[in-house]
């Protein structure tokens, strides 16, 4: 009776001072009771030789030994704390920390081993059942060995063409053989040529023979655009290219080396000649139709229309 | 020709913390003059950016525009000479005087290589050099 009242008093005082502690303790007690009952059941079964525990996965064995050790140290630690003994410099603390570290380090290995462990447990379960059903049959042991084979099985590989056949529902899925880009803005050849033709007509309207005709018809004054030396089309183009190149070089903070051909072209274009550059451009064309002295009327002279140098400077044939 | 004015403008100024330097594009306007020397450019940049040590300034890759009067190039200003020595290529350091060029005679290098071709294994080429040099003489 006295003890009971004492206990009640203690309980009440505990509940006043640390209500959480009381709740926690109750929870702990409940959990511990369930654990002990489960463990007792397991040990009973093991003693009855239902589960052969020899030769299991050594990794898992090591893991649960570690866990057990950890729990023991935890319990001892809490006992010391409960009794009010100091825990400073006690080897328990160090062992706790060590084991915790081990467990943390093991965790990624756990993930990697998952597949193998699962396969083993599954197949061992199946194998055990088969053993139970067909006792003392050598086939059973062979089958269990078959199930426990873990080498890669190339027959299980699904070929890429097969993957396509699986989607039978009239949705065409192209076979994924090589990575390709889906180009939406790409123009076909015809579209590109049509674009070029349009650009060409627009250009002809702006400059060239057609422009002169149209101007004449509409009564606009004649336009004279300088086309030699510094203002020739070649030179203007060259300048544009050079400017673009300079911009890129500035962006990247490097200089691209100038090739020999580029140097030649630069030299050719920068020869000033005081504006007389294009003076002899169409010379042979002009004189080949003239009747020269000592020339029979029918024969027409066949001048070589410039050397290969001028051939290169000839404008590109436009054929759209 | 000090009367002709030389104007320097910097563009695309960037502080490159990774290489501990400031890099920019330099536009030099020099009407009437053929070209501005790099030494003069460094002096001008030192006064422009208040750099204590003109040895940390490097200018390179200058190109004169068509018609003359304007050239464009790149410039770098390092935080210190040690940084410059770490990050700059050797030829630029030699141009600035922070490094010396090792004058290796090309002929001698080739001769040495050809001699080494005849020996296999741990080549005591220096000893063999001396021996063969003595023999040849």
PDB file of N, CA, C and O in Angstrom, chain B residues 36-104:
ATOM      1  N   UNK B  36      51.609  54.254 -83.760  1.00  0.00           N
ATOM      2  CA  UNK B  36      52.064  54.648 -82.425  1.00  0.00           C
ATOM      3  C   UNK B  36      52.799  53.468 -81.801  1.00  0.00           C
ATOM      4  O   UNK B  36      52.310  52.339 -81.858  1.00  0.00           O
ATOM      5  N   UNK B  37      53.944  53.726 -81.212  1.00  0.00           N
ATOM      6  CA  UNK B  37      54.720  52.622 -80.646  1.00  0.00           C
ATOM      7  C   UNK B  37      54.057  52.124 -79.365  1.00  0.00           C
ATOM      8  O   UNK B  37      53.332  52.855 -78.688  1.00  0.00           O
ATOM      9  N   UNK B  38      54.351  50.872 -79.030  1.00  0.00           N
ATOM     10  CA  UNK B  38      53.700  50.270 -77.863  1.00  0.00           C
ATOM     11  C   UNK B  38      54.159  50.924 -76.571  1.00  0.00           C
ATOM     12  O   UNK B  38      53.397  51.052 -75.610  1.00  0.00           O
ATOM     13  N   UNK B  39      55.404  51.355 -76.548  1.00  0.00           N
ATOM     14  CA  UNK B  39      55.934  51.991 -75.335  1.00  0.00           C
ATOM     15  C   UNK B  39      55.135  53.247 -75.028  1.00  0.00           C
ATOM     16  O   UNK B  39      54.714  53.494 -73.885  1.00  0.00           O
ATOM     17  N   UNK B  40      54.915  54.039 -76.089  1.00  0.00           N
ATOM     18  CA  UNK B  40      54.158  55.274 -75.882  1.00  0.00           C
ATOM     19  C   UNK B  40      52.744  54.979 -75.416  1.00  0.00           C
ATOM     20  O   UNK B  40      52.201  55.635 -74.522  1.00  0.00           O
ATOM     21  N   UNK B  41      52.156  53.946 -76.006  1.00  0.00           N
ATOM     22  CA  UNK B  41      50.801  53.573 -75.600  1.00  0.00           C
ATOM     23  C   UNK B  41      50.753  53.185 -74.144  1.00  0.00           C
ATOM     24  O   UNK B  41      49.814  53.533 -73.415  1.00  0.00           O
ATOM     25  N   UNK B  42      51.780  52.438 -73.698  1.00  0.00           N
ATOM     26  CA  UNK B  42      51.795  52.017 -72.291  1.00  0.00           C
ATOM     27  C   UNK B  42      51.877  53.218 -71.374  1.00  0.00           C
ATOM     28  O   UNK B  42      51.195  53.272 -70.332  1.00  0.00           O
ATOM     29  N   UNK B  43      52.697  54.192 -71.766  1.00  0.00           N
ATOM     30  CA  UNK B  43      52.804  55.386 -70.920  1.00  0.00           C
ATOM     31  C   UNK B  43      51.444  56.070 -70.807  1.00  0.00           C
ATOM     32  O   UNK B  43      51.007  56.457 -69.721  1.00  0.00           O
ATOM     33  N   UNK B  44      50.794  56.201 -71.951  1.00  0.00           N
ATOM     34  CA  UNK B  44      49.495  56.887 -71.934  1.00  0.00           C
ATOM     35  C   UNK B  44      48.480  56.129 -71.091  1.00  0.00           C
ATOM     36  O   UNK B  44      47.708  56.726 -70.344  1.00  0.00           O
ATOM     37  N   UNK B  45      48.501  54.818 -71.203  1.00  0.00           N
ATOM     38  CA  UNK B  45      47.549  54.027 -70.423  1.00  0.00           C
ATOM     39  C   UNK B  45      47.847  54.125 -68.937  1.00  0.00           C
ATOM     40  O   UNK B  45      46.934  54.194 -68.107  1.00  0.00           O
ATOM     41  N   UNK B  46      49.142  54.161 -68.616  1.00  0.00           N
ATOM     42  CA  UNK B  46      49.508  54.263 -67.197  1.00  0.00           C
ATOM     43  C   UNK B  46      48.965  55.557 -66.608  1.00  0.00           C
ATOM     44  O   UNK B  46      48.438  55.574 -65.490  1.00  0.00           O
ATOM     45  N   UNK B  47      49.069  56.645 -67.390  1.00  0.00           N
ATOM     46  CA  UNK B  47      48.544  57.901 -66.869  1.00  0.00           C
ATOM     47  C   UNK B  47      47.022  57.892 -66.849  1.00  0.00           C
ATOM     48  O   UNK B  47      46.404  58.450 -65.938  1.00  0.00           O
ATOM     49  N   UNK B  48      46.411  57.212 -67.812  1.00  0.00           N
ATOM     50  CA  UNK B  48      44.945  57.173 -67.876  1.00  0.00           C
ATOM     51  C   UNK B  48      44.347  56.381 -66.727  1.00  0.00           C
ATOM     52  O   UNK B  48      43.367  56.794 -66.100  1.00  0.00           O
ATOM     53  N   UNK B  49      44.945  55.235 -66.437  1.00  0.00           N
ATOM     54  CA  UNK B  49      44.361  54.354 -65.426  1.00  0.00           C
ATOM     55  C   UNK B  49      45.100  54.386 -64.108  1.00  0.00           C
ATOM     56  O   UNK B  49      44.839  53.586 -63.230  1.00  0.00           O
ATOM     57  N   UNK B  50      46.022  55.306 -63.974  1.00  0.00           N
ATOM     58  CA  UNK B  50      46.754  55.480 -62.722  1.00  0.00           C
ATOM     59  C   UNK B  50      47.362  54.176 -62.245  1.00  0.00           C
ATOM     60  O   UNK B  50      47.101  53.686 -61.152  1.00  0.00           O
ATOM     61  N   UNK B  51      48.155  53.618 -63.093  1.00  0.00           N
ATOM     62  CA  UNK B  51      48.817  52.351 -62.765  1.00  0.00           C
ATOM     63  C   UNK B  51      50.187  52.664 -62.205  1.00  0.00           C
ATOM     64  O   UNK B  51      50.919  53.495 -62.738  1.00  0.00           O
ATOM     65  N   UNK B  52      50.534  52.003 -61.098  1.00  0.00           N
ATOM     66  CA  UNK B  52      51.806  52.331 -60.458  1.00  0.00           C
ATOM     67  C   UNK B  52      52.977  51.765 -61.238  1.00  0.00           C
ATOM     68  O   UNK B  52      53.998  52.404 -61.413  1.00  0.00           O
ATOM     69  N   UNK B  53      52.801  50.541 -61.680  1.00  0.00           N
ATOM     70  CA  UNK B  53      53.917  49.880 -62.347  1.00  0.00           C
ATOM     71  C   UNK B  53      53.580  49.668 -63.815  1.00  0.00           C
ATOM     72  O   UNK B  53      52.728  48.850 -64.141  1.00  0.00           O
ATOM     73  N   UNK B  54      54.216  50.404 -64.728  1.00  0.00           N
ATOM     74  CA  UNK B  54      53.881  50.204 -66.141  1.00  0.00           C
ATOM     75  C   UNK B  54      54.323  48.849 -66.677  1.00  0.00           C
ATOM     76  O   UNK B  54      54.008  48.508 -67.809  1.00  0.00           O
ATOM     77  N   UNK B  55      55.006  48.063 -65.846  1.00  0.00           N
ATOM     78  CA  UNK B  55      55.373  46.720 -66.290  1.00  0.00           C
ATOM     79  C   UNK B  55      54.199  45.774 -66.315  1.00  0.00           C
ATOM     80  O   UNK B  55      54.264  44.705 -66.891  1.00  0.00           O
ATOM     81  N   UNK B  56      53.108  46.148 -65.654  1.00  0.00           N
ATOM     82  CA  UNK B  56      51.938  45.264 -65.641  1.00  0.00           C
ATOM     83  C   UNK B  56      50.998  45.524 -66.805  1.00  0.00           C
ATOM     84  O   UNK B  56      49.962  44.880 -66.913  1.00  0.00           O
ATOM     85  N   UNK B  57      51.344  46.487 -67.661  1.00  0.00           N
ATOM     86  CA  UNK B  57      50.480  46.784 -68.805  1.00  0.00           C
ATOM     87  C   UNK B  57      51.020  46.046 -70.018  1.00  0.00           C
ATOM     88  O   UNK B  57      52.214  46.092 -70.310  1.00  0.00           O
ATOM     89  N   UNK B  58      50.109  45.368 -70.724  1.00  0.00           N
ATOM     90  CA  UNK B  58      50.492  44.658 -71.943  1.00  0.00           C
ATOM     91  C   UNK B  58      49.559  45.087 -73.063  1.00  0.00           C
ATOM     92  O   UNK B  58      48.348  45.016 -72.912  1.00  0.00           O
ATOM     93  N   UNK B  59      50.121  45.503 -74.190  1.00  0.00           N
ATOM     94  CA  UNK B  59      49.301  45.847 -75.352  1.00  0.00           C
ATOM     95  C   UNK B  59      49.783  45.024 -76.535  1.00  0.00           C
ATOM     96  O   UNK B  59      50.974  44.801 -76.698  1.00  0.00           O
ATOM     97  N   UNK B  60      48.843  44.562 -77.325  1.00  0.00           N
ATOM     98  CA  UNK B  60      49.247  43.654 -78.402  1.00  0.00           C
ATOM     99  C   UNK B  60      48.173  43.616 -79.486  1.00  0.00           C
ATOM    100  O   UNK B  60      47.083  44.146 -79.322  1.00  0.00           O
ATOM    101  N   UNK B  61      48.510  42.985 -80.613  1.00  0.00           N
ATOM    102  CA  UNK B  61      47.599  42.711 -81.727  1.00  0.00           C
ATOM    103  C   UNK B  61      46.966  43.981 -82.282  1.00  0.00           C
ATOM    104  O   UNK B  61      45.761  44.075 -82.425  1.00  0.00           O
ATOM    105  N   UNK B  62      47.834  44.951 -82.612  1.00  0.00           N
ATOM    106  CA  UNK B  62      47.311  46.189 -83.170  1.00  0.00           C
ATOM    107  C   UNK B  62      47.175  46.093 -84.673  1.00  0.00           C
ATOM    108  O   UNK B  62      48.039  45.552 -85.346  1.00  0.00           O
ATOM    109  N   UNK B  63      46.087  46.631 -85.182  1.00  0.00           N
ATOM    110  CA  UNK B  63      45.869  46.622 -86.633  1.00  0.00           C
ATOM    111  C   UNK B  63      45.416  47.995 -87.058  1.00  0.00           C
ATOM    112  O   UNK B  63      44.460  48.543 -86.498  1.00  0.00           O
ATOM    113  N   UNK B  64      46.082  48.514 -88.111  1.00  0.00           N
ATOM    114  CA  UNK B  64      45.710  49.840 -88.588  1.00  0.00           C
ATOM    115  C   UNK B  64      44.576  49.714 -89.581  1.00  0.00           C
ATOM    116  O   UNK B  64      44.608  48.867 -90.469  1.00  0.00           O
ATOM    117  N   UNK B  65      43.609  50.591 -89.457  1.00  0.00           N
ATOM    118  CA  UNK B  65      42.472  50.553 -90.371  1.00  0.00           C
ATOM    119  C   UNK B  65      42.863  51.087 -91.729  1.00  0.00           C
ATOM    120  O   UNK B  65      43.850  51.806 -91.890  1.00  0.00           O
ATOM    121  N   UNK B  66      42.057  50.801 -92.718  1.00  0.00           N
ATOM    122  CA  UNK B  66      42.343  51.218 -94.084  1.00  0.00           C
ATOM    123  C   UNK B  66      42.315  52.735 -94.185  1.00  0.00           C
ATOM    124  O   UNK B  66      41.399  53.385 -93.717  1.00  0.00           O
ATOM    125  N   UNK B  67      43.324  53.285 -94.805  1.00  0.00           N
ATOM    126  CA  UNK B  67      43.398  54.729 -94.929  1.00  0.00           C
ATOM    127  C   UNK B  67      44.295  55.347 -93.877  1.00  0.00           C
ATOM    128  O   UNK B  67      44.656  56.513 -93.971  1.00  0.00           O
ATOM    129  N   UNK B  68      44.647  54.586 -92.842  1.00  0.00           N
ATOM    130  CA  UNK B  68      45.522  55.134 -91.824  1.00  0.00           C
ATOM    131  C   UNK B  68      44.775  56.007 -90.846  1.00  0.00           C
ATOM    132  O   UNK B  68      43.591  56.300 -91.014  1.00  0.00           O
ATOM    133  N   UNK B  69      45.456  56.433 -89.799  1.00  0.00           N
ATOM    134  CA  UNK B  69      44.871  57.348 -88.847  1.00  0.00           C
ATOM    135  C   UNK B  69      44.207  56.683 -87.677  1.00  0.00           C
ATOM    136  O   UNK B  69      43.977  57.334 -86.653  1.00  0.00           O
ATOM    137  N   UNK B  70      43.880  55.403 -87.767  1.00  0.00           N
ATOM    138  CA  UNK B  70      43.204  54.735 -86.655  1.00  0.00           C
ATOM    139  C   UNK B  70      43.685  53.304 -86.576  1.00  0.00           C
ATOM    140  O   UNK B  70      43.801  52.620 -87.597  1.00  0.00           O
ATOM    141  N   UNK B  71      44.008  52.890 -85.379  1.00  0.00           N
ATOM    142  CA  UNK B  71      44.357  51.476 -85.185  1.00  0.00           C
ATOM    143  C   UNK B  71      43.645  50.950 -83.954  1.00  0.00           C
ATOM    144  O   UNK B  71      43.311  51.700 -83.031  1.00  0.00           O
ATOM    145  N   UNK B  72      43.429  49.657 -83.963  1.00  0.00           N
ATOM    146  CA  UNK B  72      42.697  49.003 -82.873  1.00  0.00           C
ATOM    147  C   UNK B  72      43.502  47.815 -82.374  1.00  0.00           C
ATOM    148  O   UNK B  72      44.104  47.102 -83.156  1.00  0.00           O
ATOM    149  N   UNK B  73      43.500  47.637 -81.073  1.00  0.00           N
ATOM    150  CA  UNK B  73      44.229  46.502 -80.511  1.00  0.00           C
ATOM    151  C   UNK B  73      43.689  46.166 -79.145  1.00  0.00           C
ATOM    152  O   UNK B  73      42.717  46.747 -78.678  1.00  0.00           O
ATOM    153  N   UNK B  74      44.344  45.233 -78.484  1.00  0.00           N
ATOM    154  CA  UNK B  74      43.903  44.780 -77.162  1.00  0.00           C
ATOM    155  C   UNK B  74      44.881  45.235 -76.099  1.00  0.00           C
ATOM    156  O   UNK B  74      46.061  45.386 -76.361  1.00  0.00           O
ATOM    157  N   UNK B  75      44.368  45.396 -74.885  1.00  0.00           N
ATOM    158  CA  UNK B  75      45.234  45.790 -73.789  1.00  0.00           C
ATOM    159  C   UNK B  75      44.851  45.086 -72.502  1.00  0.00           C
ATOM    160  O   UNK B  75      43.678  44.785 -72.267  1.00  0.00           O
ATOM    161  N   UNK B  76      45.853  44.799 -71.690  1.00  0.00           N
ATOM    162  CA  UNK B  76      45.623  44.163 -70.393  1.00  0.00           C
ATOM    163  C   UNK B  76      46.402  44.908 -69.328  1.00  0.00           C
ATOM    164  O   UNK B  76      47.527  45.333 -69.570  1.00  0.00           O
ATOM    165  N   UNK B  77      45.797  45.026 -68.138  1.00  0.00           N
ATOM    166  CA  UNK B  77      46.517  45.594 -67.001  1.00  0.00           C
ATOM    167  C   UNK B  77      46.380  44.608 -65.853  1.00  0.00           C
ATOM    168  O   UNK B  77      45.278  44.356 -65.373  1.00  0.00           O
ATOM    169  N   UNK B  78      47.504  44.050 -65.432  1.00  0.00           N
ATOM    170  CA  UNK B  78      47.469  43.065 -64.354  1.00  0.00           C
ATOM    171  C   UNK B  78      47.528  43.751 -62.997  1.00  0.00           C
ATOM    172  O   UNK B  78      47.965  44.883 -62.870  1.00  0.00           O
ATOM    173  N   UNK B  79      47.090  42.997 -61.971  1.00  0.00           N
ATOM    174  CA  UNK B  79      47.100  43.555 -60.622  1.00  0.00           C
ATOM    175  C   UNK B  79      48.504  43.687 -60.075  1.00  0.00           C
ATOM    176  O   UNK B  79      48.810  44.609 -59.325  1.00  0.00           O
ATOM    177  N   UNK B  80      49.361  42.750 -60.432  1.00  0.00           N
ATOM    178  CA  UNK B  80      50.736  42.835 -59.944  1.00  0.00           C
ATOM    179  C   UNK B  80      51.636  42.102 -60.928  1.00  0.00           C
ATOM    180  O   UNK B  80      51.173  41.374 -61.798  1.00  0.00           O
ATOM    181  N   UNK B  81      52.925  42.332 -60.768  1.00  0.00           N
ATOM    182  CA  UNK B  81      53.860  41.736 -61.716  1.00  0.00           C
ATOM    183  C   UNK B  81      53.879  40.207 -61.563  1.00  0.00           C
ATOM    184  O   UNK B  81      54.057  39.468 -62.534  1.00  0.00           O
ATOM    185  N   UNK B  82      53.659  39.724 -60.320  1.00  0.00           N
ATOM    186  CA  UNK B  82      53.653  38.263 -60.124  1.00  0.00           C
ATOM    187  C   UNK B  82      52.515  37.635 -60.891  1.00  0.00           C
ATOM    188  O   UNK B  82      52.668  36.584 -61.528  1.00  0.00           O
ATOM    189  N   UNK B  83      51.333  38.285 -60.828  1.00  0.00           N
ATOM    190  CA  UNK B  83      50.207  37.781 -61.605  1.00  0.00           C
ATOM    191  C   UNK B  83      50.521  37.771 -63.084  1.00  0.00           C
ATOM    192  O   UNK B  83      50.199  36.828 -63.800  1.00  0.00           O
ATOM    193  N   UNK B  84      51.162  38.859 -63.526  1.00  0.00           N
ATOM    194  CA  UNK B  84      51.507  38.930 -64.945  1.00  0.00           C
ATOM    195  C   UNK B  84      52.414  37.772 -65.328  1.00  0.00           C
ATOM    196  O   UNK B  84      52.220  37.118 -66.347  1.00  0.00           O
ATOM    197  N   UNK B  85      53.396  37.514 -64.488  1.00  0.00           N
ATOM    198  CA  UNK B  85      54.332  36.432 -64.815  1.00  0.00           C
ATOM    199  C   UNK B  85      53.638  35.090 -64.825  1.00  0.00           C
ATOM    200  O   UNK B  85      54.016  34.183 -65.562  1.00  0.00           O
ATOM    201  N   UNK B  86      52.603  34.949 -64.008  1.00  0.00           N
ATOM    202  CA  UNK B  86      51.893  33.671 -63.966  1.00  0.00           C
ATOM    203  C   UNK B  86      51.047  33.450 -65.204  1.00  0.00           C
ATOM    204  O   UNK B  86      50.979  32.354 -65.739  1.00  0.00           O
ATOM    205  N   UNK B  87      50.345  34.512 -65.653  1.00  0.00           N
ATOM    206  CA  UNK B  87      49.315  34.294 -66.658  1.00  0.00           C
ATOM    207  C   UNK B  87      49.701  34.666 -68.076  1.00  0.00           C
ATOM    208  O   UNK B  87      49.039  34.255 -69.003  1.00  0.00           O
ATOM    209  N   UNK B  88      50.710  35.455 -68.252  1.00  0.00           N
ATOM    210  CA  UNK B  88      51.001  35.921 -69.598  1.00  0.00           C
ATOM    211  C   UNK B  88      51.849  34.910 -70.351  1.00  0.00           C
ATOM    212  O   UNK B  88      52.680  34.213 -69.747  1.00  0.00           O
ATOM    213  N   UNK B  89      51.663  34.829 -71.656  1.00  0.00           N
ATOM    214  CA  UNK B  89      52.530  33.947 -72.431  1.00  0.00           C
ATOM    215  C   UNK B  89      53.933  34.521 -72.502  1.00  0.00           C
ATOM    216  O   UNK B  89      54.150  35.721 -72.339  1.00  0.00           O
ATOM    217  N   UNK B  90      54.872  33.605 -72.777  1.00  0.00           N
ATOM    218  CA  UNK B  90      56.270  33.970 -72.606  1.00  0.00           C
ATOM    219  C   UNK B  90      56.696  35.101 -73.545  1.00  0.00           C
ATOM    220  O   UNK B  90      57.449  35.999 -73.145  1.00  0.00           O
ATOM    221  N   UNK B  91      56.207  35.069 -74.785  1.00  0.00           N
ATOM    222  CA  UNK B  91      56.714  36.059 -75.733  1.00  0.00           C
ATOM    223  C   UNK B  91      56.348  37.475 -75.319  1.00  0.00           C
ATOM    224  O   UNK B  91      57.113  38.418 -75.533  1.00  0.00           O
ATOM    225  N   UNK B  92      55.167  37.617 -74.667  1.00  0.00           N
ATOM    226  CA  UNK B  92      54.773  38.959 -74.238  1.00  0.00           C
ATOM    227  C   UNK B  92      55.597  39.439 -73.062  1.00  0.00           C
ATOM    228  O   UNK B  92      55.900  40.616 -72.923  1.00  0.00           O
ATOM    229  N   UNK B  93      55.963  38.479 -72.195  1.00  0.00           N
ATOM    230  CA  UNK B  93      56.815  38.858 -71.072  1.00  0.00           C
ATOM    231  C   UNK B  93      58.177  39.307 -71.572  1.00  0.00           C
ATOM    232  O   UNK B  93      58.759  40.274 -71.069  1.00  0.00           O
ATOM    233  N   UNK B  94      58.666  38.623 -72.591  1.00  0.00           N
ATOM    234  CA  UNK B  94      59.970  38.997 -73.145  1.00  0.00           C
ATOM    235  C   UNK B  94      59.876  40.386 -73.764  1.00  0.00           C
ATOM    236  O   UNK B  94      60.780  41.208 -73.596  1.00  0.00           O
ATOM    237  N   UNK B  95      58.753  40.672 -74.433  1.00  0.00           N
ATOM    238  CA  UNK B  95      58.601  41.991 -75.037  1.00  0.00           C
ATOM    239  C   UNK B  95      58.609  43.088 -73.990  1.00  0.00           C
ATOM    240  O   UNK B  95      59.122  44.173 -74.218  1.00  0.00           O
ATOM    241  N   UNK B  96      58.023  42.749 -72.835  1.00  0.00           N
ATOM    242  CA  UNK B  96      57.962  43.747 -71.767  1.00  0.00           C
ATOM    243  C   UNK B  96      59.223  43.812 -70.938  1.00  0.00           C
ATOM    244  O   UNK B  96      59.368  44.675 -70.086  1.00  0.00           O
ATOM    245  N   UNK B  97      60.104  42.854 -71.155  1.00  0.00           N
ATOM    246  CA  UNK B  97      61.347  42.871 -70.412  1.00  0.00           C
ATOM    247  C   UNK B  97      61.294  42.125 -69.105  1.00  0.00           C
ATOM    248  O   UNK B  97      62.197  42.241 -68.296  1.00  0.00           O
ATOM    249  N   UNK B  98      60.219  41.348 -68.875  1.00  0.00           N
ATOM    250  CA  UNK B  98      60.115  40.631 -67.612  1.00  0.00           C
ATOM    251  C   UNK B  98      60.714  39.247 -67.702  1.00  0.00           C
ATOM    252  O   UNK B  98      60.709  38.503 -66.735  1.00  0.00           O
ATOM    253  N   UNK B  99      61.180  38.901 -68.848  1.00  0.00           N
ATOM    254  CA  UNK B  99      61.738  37.564 -69.021  1.00  0.00           C
ATOM    255  C   UNK B  99      62.798  37.643 -70.101  1.00  0.00           C
ATOM    256  O   UNK B  99      62.795  38.553 -70.916  1.00  0.00           O
ATOM    257  N   UNK B 100      63.669  36.655 -70.114  1.00  0.00           N
ATOM    258  CA  UNK B 100      64.717  36.671 -71.141  1.00  0.00           C
ATOM    259  C   UNK B 100      64.536  35.482 -72.063  1.00  0.00           C
ATOM    260  O   UNK B 100      64.069  34.424 -71.649  1.00  0.00           O
ATOM    261  N   UNK B 101      64.934  35.673 -73.262  1.00  0.00           N
ATOM    262  CA  UNK B 101      64.814  34.601 -74.253  1.00  0.00           C
ATOM    263  C   UNK B 101      66.080  33.763 -74.204  1.00  0.00           C
ATOM    264  O   UNK B 101      67.187  34.288 -74.239  1.00  0.00           O
ATOM    265  N   UNK B 102      65.837  32.474 -74.127  1.00  0.00           N
ATOM    266  CA  UNK B 102      66.989  31.568 -74.114  1.00  0.00           C
ATOM    267  C   UNK B 102      67.419  31.354 -75.555  1.00  0.00           C
ATOM    268  O   UNK B 102      66.660  30.814 -76.358  1.00  0.00           O
ATOM    269  N   UNK B 103      68.595  31.786 -75.854  1.00  0.00           N
ATOM    270  CA  UNK B 103      69.064  31.673 -77.231  1.00  0.00           C
ATOM    271  C   UNK B 103      69.667  30.297 -77.440  1.00  0.00           C
ATOM    272  O   UNK B 103      70.799  30.048 -77.063  1.00  0.00           O
ATOM    273  N   UNK B 104      68.868  29.425 -78.017  1.00  0.00           N
ATOM    274  CA  UNK B 104      69.400  28.081 -78.285  1.00  0.00           C
ATOM    275  C   UNK B 104      69.726  28.014 -79.766  1.00  0.00           C
ATOM    276  O   UNK B 104      68.879  28.255 -80.607  1.00  0.00           O
TER     277      UNK B 104
END
